[in-house]
Amino acid sequence: MCGIVGFTGSDKQLLESMLSSIEHRGPDGQGTHLDDKVSLGMRRLAIIDPNTGWQPIWNKDNSRCIIFNGEIYNYADIRKELVKSGMTFRTDHSDTETVLLGYDLWEEDILKKLRGMFAFAIYDVKKNELFIARDRLGIKPLYYYQQNDVFYFSSEIKALLQIPGYKRKANKQSLFNYLKYRVHDADENTFFEGINRLDAAHYIKVNSAGKITSKNKYWSPEVNFSFNSKKSDSEYANELREIYVDTVRMHLVSDVPVGISLSGGLDSTGVVAITKQLIEQSSATIHTDKMHTFSVIYPDASMNEENYIDIAADFVKSEKHIIKPTVDAFWQEIEDWIYTQEEPTISSGPYANYNVMREASKYVKVMLSGQGGDELFAGYIPYFSSYIQSALEANRYDALAREFLKGADLYFPYLLQVAKKKIARSKSVQAEDLISSKVFAGFKFGYTPSKGLNQRLFEDLTKYSVPNLLRYEDKNS
């Protein structure tokens, strides 16, 4: 990861303080730019073009510069297109410079060409304007705060807490959503009053007076909300495989060692299997003698997928790293973990990922995972209820009967588990008891999980599930 910070106006001491607070995001060095209109800084973890890709990067006539966090997987193709158009590059093969020169040529339309994870800010000297954008799914974070005609932004909240005069207060609406519905990261609000996140697939323009002059969404996923398929299963399978392989290949673009988080599930197992195939075909490299996989094993037998992890790791002949989180270790590290997360989580599950990332950092600089696979392919048992609803609405009783019979051995034990949890919660302190106080009087949130399967998957991908998973993973890495 890398980290970026900045604000309108000039304050060297504040810039250094903000950069110091996110030093962990970029151990390879830092870069800054200050003038009377803007202050910019970044901490770098060098992944692509480690020798010449230092930031901020300026264009040829020094009219624009960029600070960038993330990686562009198709930068080489875009770079070729820019060279054909007459653009001149200063770096060897920096994806960051590719974004900057792409903005020079296409302005905000460059965002439609990018495949990757990113949050960046481009400073236009002539216009005295900041152009700030975030990737399509919000893999890379970007937070901002406005105070006294100054606009501040950062990759982490803790940098914004360095701002003189900022009073730390909880965002009551965010707390209400969290306590009542277990919802967070679903909109631009954070748990800190006044501090917002830039929504995924959005860009903003900020003038020298610290005002957001425009905010636009540049992408939305294409979704078939109908239950009925437009293609055959084999057609979908072939298309998925092609996209899946191409995506893994592009994510392996790196100049440093790459590892993989292996949970034993279909999502991460697919990633390691395709990576092995690409390496054997000389279509990718991971810059290590052996593939490194990192896995969590729990003492609870119901959550232990060690057998599947072993099968996958043995198949790809990886260097297998096993992490076993314990309750004692959790309590010993809870303060550091909370500091890392910055905001509440809905479970202690992200602590396992925290341990994985810590172990992985000893061996590799880049980690791939199958995060979001369950939300894309309905891998959680509760999605079966949405499937039933969709099948009934479409009068597809044949499909309903077929899937119901196949999934009965999983679905009914799940319903029993839900009932047991409800009984247990009725005997404990409830979130409902907390939010009924005067503190949350009058707060509302229109959260109603969609009944249709594809609609629910879409909402979990863009609002209710994947955004918080991405937040955990970024903080932990």
PDB file of N, CA and C in Angstrom, residues 87-164:
ATOM      1  N   MET A  87       2.344  11.770 -26.310  1.00  0.00           N
ATOM      2  CA  MET A  87       2.697  12.108 -24.931  1.00  0.00           C
ATOM      3  C   MET A  87       4.107  11.609 -24.611  1.00  0.00           C
ATOM      4  N   THR A  88       4.851  12.396 -23.837  1.00  0.00           N
ATOM      5  CA  THR A  88       6.226  12.064 -23.480  1.00  0.00           C
ATOM      6  C   THR A  88       6.310  11.687 -22.003  1.00  0.00           C
ATOM      7  N   PHE A  89       6.904  10.513 -21.729  1.00  0.00           N
ATOM      8  CA  PHE A  89       7.027  10.017 -20.357  1.00  0.00           C
ATOM      9  C   PHE A  89       8.420  10.292 -19.810  1.00  0.00           C
ATOM     10  N   ARG A  90       8.482  10.590 -18.520  1.00  0.00           N
ATOM     11  CA  ARG A  90       9.756  10.805 -17.840  1.00  0.00           C
ATOM     12  C   ARG A  90      10.248   9.556 -17.122  1.00  0.00           C
ATOM     13  N   THR A  91       9.307   8.735 -16.650  1.00  0.00           N
ATOM     14  CA  THR A  91       9.673   7.534 -15.895  1.00  0.00           C
ATOM     15  C   THR A  91       9.825   6.340 -16.825  1.00  0.00           C
ATOM     16  N   ASP A  92      10.384   5.270 -16.269  1.00  0.00           N
ATOM     17  CA  ASP A  92      10.600   4.052 -17.049  1.00  0.00           C
ATOM     18  C   ASP A  92       9.281   3.357 -17.371  1.00  0.00           C
ATOM     19  N   HIS A  93       8.495   3.031 -16.347  1.00  0.00           N
ATOM     20  CA  HIS A  93       7.197   2.380 -16.589  1.00  0.00           C
ATOM     21  C   HIS A  93       6.247   2.599 -15.407  1.00  0.00           C
ATOM     22  N   SER A  94       6.131   3.822 -14.976  1.00  0.00           N
ATOM     23  CA  SER A  94       5.288   4.150 -13.822  1.00  0.00           C
ATOM     24  C   SER A  94       3.810   4.172 -14.188  1.00  0.00           C
ATOM     25  N   ASP A  95       3.002   3.429 -13.428  1.00  0.00           N
ATOM     26  CA  ASP A  95       1.553   3.485 -13.653  1.00  0.00           C
ATOM     27  C   ASP A  95       0.985   4.828 -13.191  1.00  0.00           C
ATOM     28  N   THR A  96       1.642   5.443 -12.200  1.00  0.00           N
ATOM     29  CA  THR A  96       1.185   6.746 -11.709  1.00  0.00           C
ATOM     30  C   THR A  96       1.313   7.820 -12.784  1.00  0.00           C
ATOM     31  N   GLU A  97       2.447   7.854 -13.469  1.00  0.00           N
ATOM     32  CA  GLU A  97       2.625   8.835 -14.542  1.00  0.00           C
ATOM     33  C   GLU A  97       1.643   8.582 -15.677  1.00  0.00           C
ATOM     34  N   THR A  98       1.300   7.321 -15.898  1.00  0.00           N
ATOM     35  CA  THR A  98       0.319   6.987 -16.930  1.00  0.00           C
ATOM     36  C   THR A  98      -1.028   7.632 -16.622  1.00  0.00           C
ATOM     37  N   VAL A  99      -1.429   7.611 -15.348  1.00  0.00           N
ATOM     38  CA  VAL A  99      -2.687   8.246 -14.951  1.00  0.00           C
ATOM     39  C   VAL A  99      -2.614   9.753 -15.176  1.00  0.00           C
ATOM     40  N   LEU A 100      -1.500  10.363 -14.794  1.00  0.00           N
ATOM     41  CA  LEU A 100      -1.351  11.813 -14.934  1.00  0.00           C
ATOM     42  C   LEU A 100      -1.429  12.248 -16.397  1.00  0.00           C
ATOM     43  N   LEU A 101      -0.659  11.587 -17.267  1.00  0.00           N
ATOM     44  CA  LEU A 101      -0.668  11.973 -18.679  1.00  0.00           C
ATOM     45  C   LEU A 101      -1.989  11.600 -19.343  1.00  0.00           C
ATOM     46  N   GLY A 102      -2.632  10.552 -18.826  1.00  0.00           N
ATOM     47  CA  GLY A 102      -3.963  10.217 -19.320  1.00  0.00           C
ATOM     48  C   GLY A 102      -4.956  11.315 -18.993  1.00  0.00           C
ATOM     49  N   TYR A 103      -4.800  11.915 -17.821  1.00  0.00           N
ATOM     50  CA  TYR A 103      -5.669  13.041 -17.450  1.00  0.00           C
ATOM     51  C   TYR A 103      -5.356  14.264 -18.311  1.00  0.00           C
ATOM     52  N   ASP A 104      -4.079  14.459 -18.627  1.00  0.00           N
ATOM     53  CA  ASP A 104      -3.704  15.557 -19.523  1.00  0.00           C
ATOM     54  C   ASP A 104      -4.423  15.442 -20.866  1.00  0.00           C
ATOM     55  N   LEU A 105      -4.536  14.213 -21.363  1.00  0.00           N
ATOM     56  CA  LEU A 105      -5.117  14.002 -22.694  1.00  0.00           C
ATOM     57  C   LEU A 105      -6.633  13.878 -22.670  1.00  0.00           C
ATOM     58  N   TRP A 106      -7.161  13.119 -21.706  1.00  0.00           N
ATOM     59  CA  TRP A 106      -8.596  12.806 -21.709  1.00  0.00           C
ATOM     60  C   TRP A 106      -9.370  13.438 -20.546  1.00  0.00           C
ATOM     61  N   GLU A 107      -8.680  14.110 -19.644  1.00  0.00           N
ATOM     62  CA  GLU A 107      -9.279  14.644 -18.424  1.00  0.00           C
ATOM     63  C   GLU A 107      -9.993  13.517 -17.660  1.00  0.00           C
ATOM     64  N   GLU A 108     -11.212  13.755 -17.123  1.00  0.00           N
ATOM     65  CA  GLU A 108     -11.842  12.741 -16.263  1.00  0.00           C
ATOM     66  C   GLU A 108     -12.184  11.450 -16.989  1.00  0.00           C
ATOM     67  N   ASP A 109     -12.199  11.462 -18.317  1.00  0.00           N
ATOM     68  CA  ASP A 109     -12.489  10.237 -19.067  1.00  0.00           C
ATOM     69  C   ASP A 109     -11.397   9.182 -18.897  1.00  0.00           C
ATOM     70  N   ILE A 110     -10.233   9.559 -18.380  1.00  0.00           N
ATOM     71  CA  ILE A 110      -9.203   8.568 -18.094  1.00  0.00           C
ATOM     72  C   ILE A 110      -9.725   7.515 -17.131  1.00  0.00           C
ATOM     73  N   LEU A 111     -10.643   7.902 -16.243  1.00  0.00           N
ATOM     74  CA  LEU A 111     -11.168   6.975 -15.240  1.00  0.00           C
ATOM     75  C   LEU A 111     -11.887   5.795 -15.879  1.00  0.00           C
ATOM     76  N   LYS A 112     -12.505   6.013 -17.027  1.00  0.00           N
ATOM     77  CA  LYS A 112     -13.229   4.946 -17.709  1.00  0.00           C
ATOM     78  C   LYS A 112     -12.289   3.913 -18.310  1.00  0.00           C
ATOM     79  N   LYS A 113     -11.023   4.268 -18.464  1.00  0.00           N
ATOM     80  CA  LYS A 113     -10.049   3.364 -19.056  1.00  0.00           C
ATOM     81  C   LYS A 113      -9.284   2.546 -18.013  1.00  0.00           C
ATOM     82  N   LEU A 114      -9.283   3.015 -16.776  1.00  0.00           N
ATOM     83  CA  LEU A 114      -8.443   2.405 -15.749  1.00  0.00           C
ATOM     84  C   LEU A 114      -9.029   1.110 -15.209  1.00  0.00           C
ATOM     85  N   ARG A 115      -8.190   0.087 -15.132  1.00  0.00           N
ATOM     86  CA  ARG A 115      -8.516  -1.147 -14.423  1.00  0.00           C
ATOM     87  C   ARG A 115      -7.513  -1.272 -13.286  1.00  0.00           C
ATOM     88  N   GLY A 116      -8.019  -1.138 -12.082  1.00  0.00           N
ATOM     89  CA  GLY A 116      -7.096  -1.199 -10.963  1.00  0.00           C
ATOM     90  C   GLY A 116      -7.736  -0.764  -9.671  1.00  0.00           C
ATOM     91  N   MET A 117      -6.908  -0.592  -8.671  1.00  0.00           N
ATOM     92  CA  MET A 117      -7.347  -0.091  -7.369  1.00  0.00           C
ATOM     93  C   MET A 117      -6.585   1.201  -7.121  1.00  0.00           C
ATOM     94  N   PHE A 118      -7.306   2.252  -6.775  1.00  0.00           N
ATOM     95  CA  PHE A 118      -6.603   3.520  -6.664  1.00  0.00           C
ATOM     96  C   PHE A 118      -7.406   4.578  -5.918  1.00  0.00           C
ATOM     97  N   ALA A 119      -6.658   5.514  -5.372  1.00  0.00           N
ATOM     98  CA  ALA A 119      -7.177   6.797  -4.900  1.00  0.00           C
ATOM     99  C   ALA A 119      -6.061   7.785  -5.195  1.00  0.00           C
ATOM    100  N   PHE A 120      -6.379   8.863  -5.881  1.00  0.00           N
ATOM    101  CA  PHE A 120      -5.322   9.799  -6.252  1.00  0.00           C
ATOM    102  C   PHE A 120      -5.843  11.227  -6.278  1.00  0.00           C
ATOM    103  N   ALA A 121      -4.891  12.159  -6.261  1.00  0.00           N
ATOM    104  CA  ALA A 121      -5.209  13.583  -6.372  1.00  0.00           C
ATOM    105  C   ALA A 121      -4.283  14.207  -7.403  1.00  0.00           C
ATOM    106  N   ILE A 122      -4.857  14.931  -8.343  1.00  0.00           N
ATOM    107  CA  ILE A 122      -4.095  15.670  -9.348  1.00  0.00           C
ATOM    108  C   ILE A 122      -4.271  17.160  -9.074  1.00  0.00           C
ATOM    109  N   TYR A 123      -3.166  17.852  -8.968  1.00  0.00           N
ATOM    110  CA  TYR A 123      -3.184  19.300  -8.733  1.00  0.00           C
ATOM    111  C   TYR A 123      -2.934  20.024 -10.048  1.00  0.00           C
ATOM    112  N   ASP A 124      -3.899  20.837 -10.454  1.00  0.00           N
ATOM    113  CA  ASP A 124      -3.797  21.632 -11.673  1.00  0.00           C
ATOM    114  C   ASP A 124      -3.361  23.044 -11.279  1.00  0.00           C
ATOM    115  N   VAL A 125      -2.111  23.375 -11.596  1.00  0.00           N
ATOM    116  CA  VAL A 125      -1.538  24.655 -11.176  1.00  0.00           C
ATOM    117  C   VAL A 125      -2.264  25.826 -11.829  1.00  0.00           C
ATOM    118  N   LYS A 126      -2.562  25.704 -13.117  1.00  0.00           N
ATOM    119  CA  LYS A 126      -3.181  26.806 -13.852  1.00  0.00           C
ATOM    120  C   LYS A 126      -4.604  27.090 -13.365  1.00  0.00           C
ATOM    121  N   LYS A 127      -5.341  26.027 -13.046  1.00  0.00           N
ATOM    122  CA  LYS A 127      -6.725  26.197 -12.595  1.00  0.00           C
ATOM    123  C   LYS A 127      -6.833  26.363 -11.082  1.00  0.00           C
ATOM    124  N   ASN A 128      -5.710  26.151 -10.368  1.00  0.00           N
ATOM    125  CA  ASN A 128      -5.751  26.139  -8.897  1.00  0.00           C
ATOM    126  C   ASN A 128      -6.839  25.176  -8.417  1.00  0.00           C
ATOM    127  N   GLU A 129      -6.782  23.956  -8.913  1.00  0.00           N
ATOM    128  CA  GLU A 129      -7.853  22.981  -8.679  1.00  0.00           C
ATOM    129  C   GLU A 129      -7.280  21.604  -8.374  1.00  0.00           C
ATOM    130  N   LEU A 130      -7.954  20.893  -7.465  1.00  0.00           N
ATOM    131  CA  LEU A 130      -7.634  19.495  -7.183  1.00  0.00           C
ATOM    132  C   LEU A 130      -8.671  18.601  -7.846  1.00  0.00           C
ATOM    133  N   PHE A 131      -8.186  17.554  -8.503  1.00  0.00           N
ATOM    134  CA  PHE A 131      -9.057  16.516  -9.059  1.00  0.00           C
ATOM    135  C   PHE A 131      -8.760  15.245  -8.278  1.00  0.00           C
ATOM    136  N   ILE A 132      -9.748  14.742  -7.547  1.00  0.00           N
ATOM    137  CA  ILE A 132      -9.547  13.602  -6.648  1.00  0.00           C
ATOM    138  C   ILE A 132     -10.508  12.484  -7.034  1.00  0.00           C
ATOM    139  N   ALA A 133      -9.992  11.260  -7.166  1.00  0.00           N
ATOM    140  CA  ALA A 133     -10.822  10.147  -7.632  1.00  0.00           C
ATOM    141  C   ALA A 133     -10.510   8.866  -6.874  1.00  0.00           C
ATOM    142  N   ARG A 134     -11.497   7.969  -6.889  1.00  0.00           N
ATOM    143  CA  ARG A 134     -11.384   6.673  -6.206  1.00  0.00           C
ATOM    144  C   ARG A 134     -11.828   5.564  -7.152  1.00  0.00           C
ATOM    145  N   ASP A 135     -11.257   4.376  -7.013  1.00  0.00           N
ATOM    146  CA  ASP A 135     -11.533   3.282  -7.945  1.00  0.00           C
ATOM    147  C   ASP A 135     -12.978   2.796  -7.883  1.00  0.00           C
ATOM    148  N   ARG A 136     -13.335   1.933  -8.812  1.00  0.00           N
ATOM    149  CA  ARG A 136     -14.728   1.560  -9.045  1.00  0.00           C
ATOM    150  C   ARG A 136     -15.405   0.912  -7.844  1.00  0.00           C
ATOM    151  N   LEU A 137     -14.686   0.054  -7.132  1.00  0.00           N
ATOM    152  CA  LEU A 137     -15.279  -0.627  -5.983  1.00  0.00           C
ATOM    153  C   LEU A 137     -14.849  -0.023  -4.651  1.00  0.00           C
ATOM    154  N   GLY A 138     -13.958   0.931  -4.689  1.00  0.00           N
ATOM    155  CA  GLY A 138     -13.497   1.530  -3.438  1.00  0.00           C
ATOM    156  C   GLY A 138     -12.490   0.665  -2.710  1.00  0.00           C
ATOM    157  N   ILE A 139     -11.628  -0.014  -3.465  1.00  0.00           N
ATOM    158  CA  ILE A 139     -10.611  -0.864  -2.844  1.00  0.00           C
ATOM    159  C   ILE A 139      -9.626  -0.005  -2.055  1.00  0.00           C
ATOM    160  N   LYS A 140      -9.254   1.123  -2.626  1.00  0.00           N
ATOM    161  CA  LYS A 140      -8.353   2.045  -1.939  1.00  0.00           C
ATOM    162  C   LYS A 140      -9.155   3.183  -1.302  1.00  0.00           C
ATOM    163  N   PRO A 141      -8.839   3.534  -0.069  1.00  0.00           N
ATOM    164  CA  PRO A 141      -9.643   4.518   0.677  1.00  0.00           C
ATOM    165  C   PRO A 141      -9.269   5.961   0.375  1.00  0.00           C
ATOM    166  N   LEU A 142     -10.208   6.853   0.608  1.00  0.00           N
ATOM    167  CA  LEU A 142      -9.951   8.291   0.519  1.00  0.00           C
ATOM    168  C   LEU A 142     -10.950   9.006   1.422  1.00  0.00           C
ATOM    169  N   TYR A 143     -10.442   9.666   2.441  1.00  0.00           N
ATOM    170  CA  TYR A 143     -11.275  10.405   3.390  1.00  0.00           C
ATOM    171  C   TYR A 143     -11.034  11.903   3.223  1.00  0.00           C
ATOM    172  N   TYR A 144     -12.050  12.702   3.568  1.00  0.00           N
ATOM    173  CA  TYR A 144     -11.857  14.146   3.479  1.00  0.00           C
ATOM    174  C   TYR A 144     -12.624  14.880   4.574  1.00  0.00           C
ATOM    175  N   TYR A 145     -12.194  16.108   4.809  1.00  0.00           N
ATOM    176  CA  TYR A 145     -12.781  16.951   5.856  1.00  0.00           C
ATOM    177  C   TYR A 145     -12.656  18.405   5.414  1.00  0.00           C
ATOM    178  N   GLN A 146     -13.677  19.190   5.688  1.00  0.00           N
ATOM    179  CA  GLN A 146     -13.670  20.609   5.331  1.00  0.00           C
ATOM    180  C   GLN A 146     -13.843  21.466   6.580  1.00  0.00           C
ATOM    181  N   GLN A 147     -12.988  22.491   6.709  1.00  0.00           N
ATOM    182  CA  GLN A 147     -13.039  23.360   7.883  1.00  0.00           C
ATOM    183  C   GLN A 147     -12.445  24.722   7.532  1.00  0.00           C
ATOM    184  N   ASN A 148     -13.197  25.779   7.823  1.00  0.00           N
ATOM    185  CA  ASN A 148     -12.703  27.148   7.633  1.00  0.00           C
ATOM    186  C   ASN A 148     -12.127  27.372   6.234  1.00  0.00           C
ATOM    187  N   ASP A 149     -12.878  26.994   5.214  1.00  0.00           N
ATOM    188  CA  ASP A 149     -12.488  27.193   3.811  1.00  0.00           C
ATOM    189  C   ASP A 149     -11.226  26.428   3.422  1.00  0.00           C
ATOM    190  N   VAL A 150     -10.931  25.361   4.144  1.00  0.00           N
ATOM    191  CA  VAL A 150      -9.807  24.494   3.792  1.00  0.00           C
ATOM    192  C   VAL A 150     -10.341  23.083   3.574  1.00  0.00           C
ATOM    193  N   PHE A 151      -9.889  22.445   2.502  1.00  0.00           N
ATOM    194  CA  PHE A 151     -10.274  21.068   2.185  1.00  0.00           C
ATOM    195  C   PHE A 151      -9.085  20.163   2.476  1.00  0.00           C
ATOM    196  N   TYR A 152      -9.299  19.146   3.315  1.00  0.00           N
ATOM    197  CA  TYR A 152      -8.258  18.194   3.682  1.00  0.00           C
ATOM    198  C   TYR A 152      -8.635  16.808   3.165  1.00  0.00           C
ATOM    199  N   PHE A 153      -7.631  16.008   2.800  1.00  0.00           N
ATOM    200  CA  PHE A 153      -7.913  14.626   2.404  1.00  0.00           C
ATOM    201  C   PHE A 153      -6.756  13.724   2.813  1.00  0.00           C
ATOM    202  N   SER A 154      -7.060  12.429   2.919  1.00  0.00           N
ATOM    203  CA  SER A 154      -6.044  11.473   3.359  1.00  0.00           C
ATOM    204  C   SER A 154      -6.491  10.046   3.087  1.00  0.00           C
ATOM    205  N   SER A 155      -5.512   9.139   3.064  1.00  0.00           N
ATOM    206  CA  SER A 155      -5.801   7.711   2.916  1.00  0.00           C
ATOM    207  C   SER A 155      -6.322   7.097   4.203  1.00  0.00           C
ATOM    208  N   GLU A 156      -6.095   7.765   5.335  1.00  0.00           N
ATOM    209  CA  GLU A 156      -6.572   7.254   6.616  1.00  0.00           C
ATOM    210  C   GLU A 156      -7.143   8.395   7.454  1.00  0.00           C
ATOM    211  N   ILE A 157      -8.059   8.020   8.333  1.00  0.00           N
ATOM    212  CA  ILE A 157      -8.703   9.007   9.201  1.00  0.00           C
ATOM    213  C   ILE A 157      -7.706   9.623  10.169  1.00  0.00           C
ATOM    214  N   LYS A 158      -6.767   8.826  10.661  1.00  0.00           N
ATOM    215  CA  LYS A 158      -5.860   9.320  11.701  1.00  0.00           C
ATOM    216  C   LYS A 158      -5.050  10.528  11.231  1.00  0.00           C
ATOM    217  N   ALA A 159      -4.822  10.656   9.933  1.00  0.00           N
ATOM    218  CA  ALA A 159      -4.111  11.834   9.433  1.00  0.00           C
ATOM    219  C   ALA A 159      -4.969  13.085   9.575  1.00  0.00           C
ATOM    220  N   LEU A 160      -6.273  12.933   9.386  1.00  0.00           N
ATOM    221  CA  LEU A 160      -7.182  14.074   9.512  1.00  0.00           C
ATOM    222  C   LEU A 160      -7.366  14.492  10.964  1.00  0.00           C
ATOM    223  N   LEU A 161      -7.091  13.581  11.883  1.00  0.00           N
ATOM    224  CA  LEU A 161      -7.187  13.917  13.306  1.00  0.00           C
ATOM    225  C   LEU A 161      -6.048  14.829  13.749  1.00  0.00           C
ATOM    226  N   GLN A 162      -5.057  15.027  12.877  1.00  0.00           N
ATOM    227  CA  GLN A 162      -3.943  15.931  13.186  1.00  0.00           C
ATOM    228  C   GLN A 162      -4.307  17.394  12.940  1.00  0.00           C
ATOM    229  N   ILE A 163      -5.448  17.631  12.289  1.00  0.00           N
ATOM    230  CA  ILE A 163      -5.844  18.992  11.914  1.00  0.00           C
ATOM    231  C   ILE A 163      -6.117  19.824  13.168  1.00  0.00           C
ATOM    232  N   PRO A 164      -5.464  20.959  13.323  1.00  0.00           N
ATOM    233  CA  PRO A 164      -5.724  21.819  14.489  1.00  0.00           C
ATOM    234  C   PRO A 164      -7.186  22.265  14.518  1.00  0.00           C
TER     235      PRO A 164
END
